[in-house]
Tab-separated table of C-alpha atoms in Angstrom:
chain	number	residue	atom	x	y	z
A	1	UNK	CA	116.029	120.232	106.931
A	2	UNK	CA	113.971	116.938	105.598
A	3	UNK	CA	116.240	114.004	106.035
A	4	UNK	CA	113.875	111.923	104.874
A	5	UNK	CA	115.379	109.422	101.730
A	6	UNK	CA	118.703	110.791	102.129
A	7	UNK	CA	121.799	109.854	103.008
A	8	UNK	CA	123.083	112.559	105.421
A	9	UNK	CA	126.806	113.215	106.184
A	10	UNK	CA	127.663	115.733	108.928
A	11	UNK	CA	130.427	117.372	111.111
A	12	UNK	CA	127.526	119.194	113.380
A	13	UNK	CA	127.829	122.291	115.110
A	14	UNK	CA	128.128	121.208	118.658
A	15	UNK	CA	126.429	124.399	120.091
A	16	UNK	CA	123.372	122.830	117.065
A	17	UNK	CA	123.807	119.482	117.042
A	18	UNK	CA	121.053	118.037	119.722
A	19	UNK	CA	118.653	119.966	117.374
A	20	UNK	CA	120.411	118.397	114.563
A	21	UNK	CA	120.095	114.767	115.921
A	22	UNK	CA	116.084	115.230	117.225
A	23	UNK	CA	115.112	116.574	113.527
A	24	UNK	CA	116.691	113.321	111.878
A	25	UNK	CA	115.110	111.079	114.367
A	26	UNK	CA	111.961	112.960	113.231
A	27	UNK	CA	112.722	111.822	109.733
A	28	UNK	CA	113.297	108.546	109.982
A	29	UNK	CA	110.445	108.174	111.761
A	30	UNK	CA	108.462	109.074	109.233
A	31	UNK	CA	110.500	107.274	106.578
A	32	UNK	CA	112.693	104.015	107.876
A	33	UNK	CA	113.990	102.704	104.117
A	34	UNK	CA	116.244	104.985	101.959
A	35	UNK	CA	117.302	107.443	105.524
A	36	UNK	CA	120.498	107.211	107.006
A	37	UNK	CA	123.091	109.406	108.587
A	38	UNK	CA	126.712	109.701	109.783
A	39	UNK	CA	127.495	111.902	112.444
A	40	UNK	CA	130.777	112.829	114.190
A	41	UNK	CA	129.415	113.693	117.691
A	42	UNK	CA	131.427	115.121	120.662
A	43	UNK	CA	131.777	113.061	123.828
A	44	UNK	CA	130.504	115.331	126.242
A	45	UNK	CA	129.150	113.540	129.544
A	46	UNK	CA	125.814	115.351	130.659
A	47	UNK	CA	124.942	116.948	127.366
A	48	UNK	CA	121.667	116.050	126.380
A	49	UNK	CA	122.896	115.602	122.564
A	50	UNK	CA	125.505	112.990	123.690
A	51	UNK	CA	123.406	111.379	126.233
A	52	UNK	CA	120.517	111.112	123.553
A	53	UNK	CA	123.090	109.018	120.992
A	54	UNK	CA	124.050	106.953	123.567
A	55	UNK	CA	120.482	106.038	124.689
A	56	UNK	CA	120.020	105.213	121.268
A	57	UNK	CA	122.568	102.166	120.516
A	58	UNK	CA	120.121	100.228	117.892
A	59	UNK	CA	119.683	104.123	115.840
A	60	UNK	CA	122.987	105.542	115.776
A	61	UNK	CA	125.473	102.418	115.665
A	62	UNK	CA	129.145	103.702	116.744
A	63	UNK	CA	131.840	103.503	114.143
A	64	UNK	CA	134.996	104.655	115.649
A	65	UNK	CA	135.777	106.774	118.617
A	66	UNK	CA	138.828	108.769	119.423
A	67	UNK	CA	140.430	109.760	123.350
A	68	UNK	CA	141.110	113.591	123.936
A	69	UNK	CA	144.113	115.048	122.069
A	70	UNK	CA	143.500	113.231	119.120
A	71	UNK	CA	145.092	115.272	116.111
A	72	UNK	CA	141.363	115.257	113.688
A	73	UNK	CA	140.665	118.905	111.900
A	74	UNK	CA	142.255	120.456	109.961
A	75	UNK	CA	141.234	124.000	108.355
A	76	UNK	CA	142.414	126.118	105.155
A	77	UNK	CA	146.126	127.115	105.803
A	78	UNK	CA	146.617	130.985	107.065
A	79	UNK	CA	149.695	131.201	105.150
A	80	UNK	CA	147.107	129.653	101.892
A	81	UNK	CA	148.026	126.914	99.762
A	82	UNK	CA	146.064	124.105	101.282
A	83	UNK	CA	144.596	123.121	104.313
A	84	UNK	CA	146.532	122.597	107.957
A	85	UNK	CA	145.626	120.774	110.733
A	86	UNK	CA	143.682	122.669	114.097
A	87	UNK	CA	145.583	121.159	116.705
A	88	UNK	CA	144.381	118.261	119.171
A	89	UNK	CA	141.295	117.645	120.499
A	90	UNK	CA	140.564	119.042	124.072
A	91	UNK	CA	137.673	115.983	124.253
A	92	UNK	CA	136.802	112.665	123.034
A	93	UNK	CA	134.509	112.567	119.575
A	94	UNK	CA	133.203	109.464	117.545
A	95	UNK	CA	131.738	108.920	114.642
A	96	UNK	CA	127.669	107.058	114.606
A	97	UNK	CA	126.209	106.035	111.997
A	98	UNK	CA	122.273	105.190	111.337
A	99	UNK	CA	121.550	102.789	108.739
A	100	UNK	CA	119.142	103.265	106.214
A	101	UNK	CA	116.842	100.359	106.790
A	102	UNK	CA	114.068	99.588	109.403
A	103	UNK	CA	115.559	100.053	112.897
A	104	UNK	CA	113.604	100.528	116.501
A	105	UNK	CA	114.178	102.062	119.644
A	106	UNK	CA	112.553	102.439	122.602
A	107	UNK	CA	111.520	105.992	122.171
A	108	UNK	CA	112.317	108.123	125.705
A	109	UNK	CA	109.333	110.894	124.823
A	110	UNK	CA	106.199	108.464	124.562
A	111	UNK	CA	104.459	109.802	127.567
A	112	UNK	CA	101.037	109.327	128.151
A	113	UNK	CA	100.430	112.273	126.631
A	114	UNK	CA	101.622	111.691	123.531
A	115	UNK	CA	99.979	107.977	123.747
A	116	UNK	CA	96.150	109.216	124.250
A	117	UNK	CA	96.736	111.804	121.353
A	118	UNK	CA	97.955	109.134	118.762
A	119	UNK	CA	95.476	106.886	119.977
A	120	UNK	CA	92.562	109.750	119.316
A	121	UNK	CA	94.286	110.581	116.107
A	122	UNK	CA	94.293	106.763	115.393
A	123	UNK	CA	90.417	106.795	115.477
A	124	UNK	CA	90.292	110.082	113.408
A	125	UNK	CA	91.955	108.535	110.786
A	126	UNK	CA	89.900	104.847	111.037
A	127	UNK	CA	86.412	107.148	110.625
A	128	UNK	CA	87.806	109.082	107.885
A	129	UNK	CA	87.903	105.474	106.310
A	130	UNK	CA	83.830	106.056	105.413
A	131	UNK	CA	82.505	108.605	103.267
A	132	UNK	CA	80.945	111.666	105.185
A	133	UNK	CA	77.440	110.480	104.168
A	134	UNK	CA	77.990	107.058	105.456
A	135	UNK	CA	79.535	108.455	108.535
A	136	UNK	CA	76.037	110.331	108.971
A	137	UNK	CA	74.366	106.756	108.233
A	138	UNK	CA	76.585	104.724	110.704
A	139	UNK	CA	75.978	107.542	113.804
A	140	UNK	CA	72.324	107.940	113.597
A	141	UNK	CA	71.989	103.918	113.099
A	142	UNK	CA	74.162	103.841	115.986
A	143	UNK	CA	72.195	106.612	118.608
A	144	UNK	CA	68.949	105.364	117.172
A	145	UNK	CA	70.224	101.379	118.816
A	146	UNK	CA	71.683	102.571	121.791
A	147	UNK	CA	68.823	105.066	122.995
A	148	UNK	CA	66.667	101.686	121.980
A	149	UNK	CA	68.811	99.624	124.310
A	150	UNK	CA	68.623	101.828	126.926
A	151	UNK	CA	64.685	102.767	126.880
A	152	UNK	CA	64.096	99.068	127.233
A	153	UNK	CA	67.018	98.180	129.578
A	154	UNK	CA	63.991	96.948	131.947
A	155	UNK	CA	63.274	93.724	129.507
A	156	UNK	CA	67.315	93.219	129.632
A	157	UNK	CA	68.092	94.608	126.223
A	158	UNK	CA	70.492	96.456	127.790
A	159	UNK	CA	72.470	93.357	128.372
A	160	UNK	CA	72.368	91.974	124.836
A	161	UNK	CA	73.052	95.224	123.613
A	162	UNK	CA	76.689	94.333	122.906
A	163	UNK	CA	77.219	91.865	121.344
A	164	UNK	CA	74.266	92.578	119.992
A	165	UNK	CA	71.882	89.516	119.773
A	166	UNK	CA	69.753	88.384	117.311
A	167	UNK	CA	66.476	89.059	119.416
A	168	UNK	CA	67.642	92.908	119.950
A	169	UNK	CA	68.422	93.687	116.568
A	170	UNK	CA	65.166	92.411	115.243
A	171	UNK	CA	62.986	94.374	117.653
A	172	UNK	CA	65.326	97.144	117.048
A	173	UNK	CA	64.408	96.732	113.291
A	174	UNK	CA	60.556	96.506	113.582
A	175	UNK	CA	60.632	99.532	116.195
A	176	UNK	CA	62.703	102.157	113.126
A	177	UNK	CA	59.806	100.940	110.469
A	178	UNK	CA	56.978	100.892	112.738
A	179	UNK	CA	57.299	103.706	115.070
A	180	UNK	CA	60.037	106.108	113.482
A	181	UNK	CA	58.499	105.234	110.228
A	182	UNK	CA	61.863	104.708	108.640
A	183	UNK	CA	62.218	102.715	105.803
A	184	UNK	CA	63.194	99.140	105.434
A	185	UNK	CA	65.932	99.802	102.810
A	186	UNK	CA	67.381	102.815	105.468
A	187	UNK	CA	66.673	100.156	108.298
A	188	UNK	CA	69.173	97.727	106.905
A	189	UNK	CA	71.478	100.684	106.149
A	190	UNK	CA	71.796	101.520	109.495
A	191	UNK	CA	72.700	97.748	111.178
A	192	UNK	CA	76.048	98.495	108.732
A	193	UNK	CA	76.213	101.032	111.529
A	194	UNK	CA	75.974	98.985	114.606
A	195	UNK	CA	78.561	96.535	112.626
A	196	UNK	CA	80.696	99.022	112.118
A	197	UNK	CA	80.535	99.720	116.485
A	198	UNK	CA	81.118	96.351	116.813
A	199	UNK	CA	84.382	96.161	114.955
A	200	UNK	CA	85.715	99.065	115.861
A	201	UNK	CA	85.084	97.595	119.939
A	202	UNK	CA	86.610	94.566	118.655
A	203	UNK	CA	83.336	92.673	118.802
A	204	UNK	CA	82.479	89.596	116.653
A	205	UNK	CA	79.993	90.545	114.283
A	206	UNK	CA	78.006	88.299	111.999
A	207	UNK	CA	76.544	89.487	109.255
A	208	UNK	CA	72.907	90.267	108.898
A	209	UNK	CA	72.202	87.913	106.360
A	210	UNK	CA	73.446	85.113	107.970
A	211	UNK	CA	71.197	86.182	111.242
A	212	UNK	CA	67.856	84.616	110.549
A	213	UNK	CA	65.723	86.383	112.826
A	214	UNK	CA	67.192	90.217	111.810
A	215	UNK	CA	66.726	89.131	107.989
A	216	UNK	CA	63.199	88.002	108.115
A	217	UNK	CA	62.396	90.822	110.188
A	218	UNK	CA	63.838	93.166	107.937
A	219	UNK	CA	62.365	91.415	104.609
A	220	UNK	CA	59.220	90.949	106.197
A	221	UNK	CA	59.070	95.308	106.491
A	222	UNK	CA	60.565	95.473	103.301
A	223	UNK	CA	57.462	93.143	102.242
A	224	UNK	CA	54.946	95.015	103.933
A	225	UNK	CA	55.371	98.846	103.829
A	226	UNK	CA	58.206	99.427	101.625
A	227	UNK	CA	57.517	101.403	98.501
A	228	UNK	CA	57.882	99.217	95.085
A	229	UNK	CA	61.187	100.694	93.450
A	230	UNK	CA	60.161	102.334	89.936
A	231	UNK	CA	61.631	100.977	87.178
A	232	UNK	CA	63.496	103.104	84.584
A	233	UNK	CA	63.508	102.477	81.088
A	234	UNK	CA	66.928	101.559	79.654
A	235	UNK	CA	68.760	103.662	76.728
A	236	UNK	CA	69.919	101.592	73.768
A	237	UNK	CA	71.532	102.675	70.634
A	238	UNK	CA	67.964	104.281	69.452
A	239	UNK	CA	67.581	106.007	72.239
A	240	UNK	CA	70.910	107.499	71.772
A	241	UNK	CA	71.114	108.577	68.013
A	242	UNK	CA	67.700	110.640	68.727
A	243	UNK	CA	69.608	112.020	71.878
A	244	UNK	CA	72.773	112.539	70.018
A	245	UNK	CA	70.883	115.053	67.418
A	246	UNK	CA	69.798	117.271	70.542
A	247	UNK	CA	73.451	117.699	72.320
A	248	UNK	CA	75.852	120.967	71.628
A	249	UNK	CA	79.683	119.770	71.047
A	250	UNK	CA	81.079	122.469	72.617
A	251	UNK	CA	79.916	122.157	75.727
A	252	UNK	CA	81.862	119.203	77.314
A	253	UNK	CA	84.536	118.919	78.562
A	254	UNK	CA	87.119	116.122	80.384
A	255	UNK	CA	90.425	115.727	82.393
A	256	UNK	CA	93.201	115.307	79.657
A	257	UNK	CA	95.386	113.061	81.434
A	258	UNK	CA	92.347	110.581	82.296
A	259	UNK	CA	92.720	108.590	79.044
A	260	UNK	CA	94.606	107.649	76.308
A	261	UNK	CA	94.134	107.072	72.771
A	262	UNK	CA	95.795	103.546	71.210
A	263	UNK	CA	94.657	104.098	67.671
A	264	UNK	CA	91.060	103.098	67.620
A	265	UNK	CA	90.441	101.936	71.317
A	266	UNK	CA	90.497	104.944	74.140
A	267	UNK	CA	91.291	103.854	77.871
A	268	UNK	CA	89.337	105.823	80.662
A	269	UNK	CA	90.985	105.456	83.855
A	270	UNK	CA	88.747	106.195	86.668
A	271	UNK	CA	90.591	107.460	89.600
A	272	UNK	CA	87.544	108.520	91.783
A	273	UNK	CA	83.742	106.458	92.220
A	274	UNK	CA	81.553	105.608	94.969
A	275	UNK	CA	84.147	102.294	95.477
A	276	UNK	CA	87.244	104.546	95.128
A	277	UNK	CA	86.928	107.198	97.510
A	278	UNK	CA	90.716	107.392	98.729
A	279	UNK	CA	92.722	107.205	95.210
A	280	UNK	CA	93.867	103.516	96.904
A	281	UNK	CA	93.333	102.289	92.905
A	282	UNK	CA	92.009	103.172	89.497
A	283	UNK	CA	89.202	101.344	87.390
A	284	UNK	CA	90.136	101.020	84.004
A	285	UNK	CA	87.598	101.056	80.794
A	286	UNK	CA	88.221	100.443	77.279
A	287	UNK	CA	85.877	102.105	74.747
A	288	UNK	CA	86.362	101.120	71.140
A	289	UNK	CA	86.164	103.317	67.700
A	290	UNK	CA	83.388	102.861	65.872
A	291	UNK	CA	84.055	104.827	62.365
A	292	UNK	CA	81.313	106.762	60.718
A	293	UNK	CA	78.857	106.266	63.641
A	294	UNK	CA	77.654	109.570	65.184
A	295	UNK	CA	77.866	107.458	68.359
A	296	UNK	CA	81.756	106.939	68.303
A	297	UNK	CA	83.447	106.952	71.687
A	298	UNK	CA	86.821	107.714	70.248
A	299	UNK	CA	85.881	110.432	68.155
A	300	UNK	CA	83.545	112.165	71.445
A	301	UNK	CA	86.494	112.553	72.645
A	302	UNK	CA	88.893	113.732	70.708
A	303	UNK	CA	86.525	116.612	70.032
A	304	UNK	CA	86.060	117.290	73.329
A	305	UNK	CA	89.523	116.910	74.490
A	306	UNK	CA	90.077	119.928	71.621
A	307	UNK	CA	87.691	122.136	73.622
A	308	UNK	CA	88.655	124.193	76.728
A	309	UNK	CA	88.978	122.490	80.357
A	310	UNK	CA	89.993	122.626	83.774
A	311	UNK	CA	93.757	122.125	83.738
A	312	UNK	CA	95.455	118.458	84.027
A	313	UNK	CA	94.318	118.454	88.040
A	314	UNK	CA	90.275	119.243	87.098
A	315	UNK	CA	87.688	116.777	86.611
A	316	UNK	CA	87.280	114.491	83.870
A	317	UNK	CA	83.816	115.896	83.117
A	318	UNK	CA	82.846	119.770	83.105
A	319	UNK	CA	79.801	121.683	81.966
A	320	UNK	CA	79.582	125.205	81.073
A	321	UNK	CA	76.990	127.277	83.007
A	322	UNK	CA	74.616	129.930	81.756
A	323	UNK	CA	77.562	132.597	81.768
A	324	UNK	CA	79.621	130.243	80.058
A	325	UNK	CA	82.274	129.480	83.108
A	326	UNK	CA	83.410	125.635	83.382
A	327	UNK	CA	82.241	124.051	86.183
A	328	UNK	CA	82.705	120.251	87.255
A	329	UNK	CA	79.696	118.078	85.669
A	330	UNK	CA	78.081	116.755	88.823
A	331	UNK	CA	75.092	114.050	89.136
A	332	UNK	CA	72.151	116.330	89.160
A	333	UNK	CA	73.352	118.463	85.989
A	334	UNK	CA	73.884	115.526	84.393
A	335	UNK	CA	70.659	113.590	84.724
A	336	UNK	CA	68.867	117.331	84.358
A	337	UNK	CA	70.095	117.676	81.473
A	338	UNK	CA	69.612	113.728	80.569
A	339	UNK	CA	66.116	114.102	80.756
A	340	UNK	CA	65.931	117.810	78.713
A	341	UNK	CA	67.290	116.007	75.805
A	342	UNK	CA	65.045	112.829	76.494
A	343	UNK	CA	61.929	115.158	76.147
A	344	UNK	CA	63.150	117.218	72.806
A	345	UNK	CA	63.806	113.646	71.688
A	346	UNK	CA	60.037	112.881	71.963
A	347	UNK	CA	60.909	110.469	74.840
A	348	UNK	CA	59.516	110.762	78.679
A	349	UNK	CA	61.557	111.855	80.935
A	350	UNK	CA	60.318	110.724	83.974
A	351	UNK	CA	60.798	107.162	82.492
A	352	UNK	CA	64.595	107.812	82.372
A	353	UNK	CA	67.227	108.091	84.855
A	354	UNK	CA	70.991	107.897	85.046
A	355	UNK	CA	70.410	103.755	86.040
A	356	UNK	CA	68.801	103.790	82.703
A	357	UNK	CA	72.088	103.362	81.046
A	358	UNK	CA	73.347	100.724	82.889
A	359	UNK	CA	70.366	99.323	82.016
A	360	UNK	CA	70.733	99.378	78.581
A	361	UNK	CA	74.259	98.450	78.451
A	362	UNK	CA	73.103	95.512	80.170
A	363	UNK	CA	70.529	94.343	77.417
A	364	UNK	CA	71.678	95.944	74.709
């Protein structure tokens, strides 16, 4: 049974009732606030059940106890008509009660054991704290220092390795660009690795930018042999009507209960983005009506919205394929197909990208 938030009440079955007591401490472990229990427990010197309440004076606080031959239960009448009492007790019972706030106790089953496998689960959980793709970043930044460290151990890098000084870090930057030929951009990527080491190791850290010797070496690459980012054009309003002409209605679709409609503004709650990876918050955007425009947020989607979807748990965009199933409308459909309708537009595509729009809304 889950105890957890409720407010249990129980005469237990004394052959049960150790079981009983373990599977509520399990509860209220998990769940302090809103679990509580009363308990009439039997007095029995040497059972484990008895000797685990009594261990257990801050959990199960005792409310009244009575001696042997103490006339308690009763049971329905053999004669009928009501109930009758059992007869006295041939042992001593109380009642406990656990309250349902906070409450500690020195817990009698954290062995080691059970200590190195929360600790291990404890740094599961911290790494599951990144992204997998920035996990990936953060470990090869991280081999790709240490094995540095340690090839060069004879000029004591070994020694600065951690904390990691300023010196290290900037040879360790020149050596990824110059002779693994990574690039600056991925070179600064991966010291969010070797920050990340450092925290977790409970290092000081400080941050790159604030490092002079790491952030001119790293600018200096970036100066020298990094490749000039291309720049997109942006999409305006023009850009948009001569789009708009090209796209089929029907095949959009979004998660119903991601926005709502307030008369002539729409809210778009975004539960999910590179920022928002574990549902800790949502981002919230307001699109307003604009009547008669073929451009109208609003109206977008309330068509779409009357179209076929993905349920209430699917994702807020979908696509249909070339058989005409709905599939979730990922980054590379969407700037694919971005770039179609940029070309039957009489645009170039290769001029156009999904930044394009953020450029645009930017300057337009």
């Amino acid at each position: 049974m889950d105890f957890r938030g409720h407010n249990a009440w129980g005469n237990l079955p004394f052959s049960d009732f150790l079981a009983i007591l373990q599977n509520f401490l399990r509860c209220k472990r998990r769940q302090q606030n809103g679990t509580s229990g009363t308990f009439l427990v039997p007095c029995w010197e040497g059972n484990p059940g008895y000797e685990l309440v009594k261990s257990l004076p801050e959990v199960f606080r005792v409310k009244r106890r009575w001696d042997a031959r103490s006339t308690l239960f009763t049971a329905p009448s053999p004669e009928g008509g009501g109930r009758t009492f059992w007869g006295k007790t041939r042992f001593a019972v109380m009642v406990v009660h656990c309250p349902p706030g906070p409450v500690f106790w020195a817990d009698s089953e954290l062995t080691d054991e059970v200590l190195d496998r929360v600790e291990a689960f404890t740094a599961a959980l911290q790494a599951e704290y990144y992204a997998y793709n920035t996990q990936c970043s953060y470990s090869t930044g991280v081999r790709s220092f240490v094995s540095f460290c340690i090839a060069r151990r004879r000029r004591n890098f070994l020694d600065e390795m951690l904390p990691a000084s300023d010196e290290v870090l900037a040879k360790w930057v020149v050596f990824m660009v110059t002779d693994q030929l990574v690039k600056p951009s991925t070179a600064k990527q991966y010291t969010s690795g070797v920050r990340a080491l450092h925290l977790q190791l409970k290092f000081e850290w400080t941050p790159v930018r604030e490092r002079w010797p790491v952030w001119a070496a790293l600018q200096g690459c970036r100066k020298r042999w990094d490749t000039p980012s291309k720049q997109v054009m942006p999409v305006g309003f023009d850009e948009l009507l001569l789009m708009q002409r090209m796209v089929d209605p029907n095949n959009l679709n979004q998660r119903a209960d991601s926005f709502r409609c307030h008369g002539l503004v729409v809210v778009i709650r975004v539960r999910h983005s590179k920022t928002i990876q574990a549902g800790e918050l949502y981002h919230t955007v307001s699109a307003h009506a604009v009547p008669g425009s073929p451009l109208c947020p609003v109206a977008a989607l309330r068509h779409v919205l009357a179209g076929p979807g993905l349920g209430p748990e699917g994702p807020l965009f979908c696509t249909q394929d070339a058989k005409g199933k709905l599939k979730p409308l990922t980054h590379s459909v969407f700037v694919s197909t971005f770039r179609r309708l940029a070309q039957r537009a009489g645009l170039h595509p290769e001029a156009y990208s999904g930044h394009s729009f953020r450029r645009g809304g930017a300057t337009t």
